[in-house]
C-alpha angles and dihedrals in degrees: 000000000000102000111125118208120224122230105282115256109253124236112266112259097183135057093214104101130161118230108247110250091201138030131179089226127096128179117250125253111233117188115188128200127168092263108025143030119213110201126188108189127174091221102043102023123217116354133170119207116201103160105117095219093055091045089051093046095049091046095052122108089237094058094038088057088070088072088077098045112087122215094230099044106222097001099089097037093060110073095205090061087065095211121147108238113249113178129212085240091065093041094048090052087046092055090049092050092050093052087047092050089052092053099256119163122260088253092057091045089054092054089049091049093052100038092106098030091115094056112127126214110293089025113221092010084088087064087061093045096051104026092160098064093098097251144352109345093230092051096044091054099031100112091043087056096043092053091055091048133079090244098095094048090050093049095047092049085061092046098254123132106234095205089059099040094044093053097084090187086077089064114064094191088057104041134017130153120265133301092029123087127257135159093263094051096043096047099050089038093058094038095048093045087054092050090053092044093245092122130035125212090261091051090054092049088048090054095047094049089055095052125093141164106253132234084355143321093238117134089223093060109087091190096060112133140161111257137170119242095217129037092223093062092043090054091049091057093044092053092047090050090049095051093044086056093053098047100026123022093031096038109141096217092054087045092056093047089051090049093052095043090048090058089045091056093044092050090048092054093048090049087050092239089131135000118239086231091061097058096099091105133099129287093252095050090052091049090052091051095049095045094049100065127080101232118149096211091045091049091051092049090047089054090053090048093048091051099036094128088070089069120104135214109233136179098221122054124224137168092288098053138087127203119231118204116195125194106228111234122212139153131214101197118209114238125205108237100174136359089274107034141053129186136195111265090240087066092047098050126026092199089060092055092050097045100042100044111123090215125252094307126061092211136062123207129211128180116214127191111218126221107285092192099081106154112256089233087068092055128232117342107277117243120237127216119341094254095027096228126130119198118192 
């Protein structure tokens, strides 16, 4: 194998970050009619959707809501973070298009399309707000949300069982445990790497052209999986995925914002400003609700959020610090080595195994000192979570 890994991008140690002036990523154009959907996507190109069930689902108010729910929670709604906004709407359509490109059945395309349908406003920030729910908030309350939506009715009108189709674990092309590949992981991996200028448009095309459903995309094949045809291209994706994690998904500044916003949402729920079962709205709608109430603790936290770039990364914690704990994200893409067999890249190339290992711990910890200059008019600096830990 001849692929050469670049020097890994280092974890950010400063909160002073310039807003990118350019990004390879562009949001897709989606034009809906009653019978077709025309999609122009920077990753998948020009695609026409004419299956009525897909048209009806994408056109539904429940799916359209995802246009206002950003992938990164707060990151793309706070200008100083400098993150290009990518919505769960475009990612969900992208996951569907990938399954479609790989030859997946319409049923599996539906599952890919709906895999994020139960995400609330601010996405995974709700996991920070309610850490004791027993899992990701959108997964814990997924079925409760779906039963209140139009999705079951639409699926049943087209003779699909919503309890089967909406369980993406039934569809190996859509969802697999990390570090394997699946449509969800591949689509956001490519899109986010483009946002952070770690992949170009031509890189994205190269990656897609090297993917296949193996040994087949047939619904009757329980072993179907997404694999790369060549180890070099698999390594290219794995490296971009790793580096996107370091500068994007595990960015300390975004982590602090999520921690503060999680406490704001929890405070708002305790104060009966909003019910946690009414959070299936857009990011902007939730922002308006939170900023419209005169609550001292929320005002203090909003001040911290508005001045988040005054925080500092420190090595020694004190009474004014919080600890952020980030889950390291890595992939170990399977590679086809014959017409009958695939193997994880780490077994194909030793240099991959050494370069991509996340170290002995699956988590990385960062201590952050919050802004100590909260105006006295806002009261004492509001405490964050009881244990002051954020896991993302």
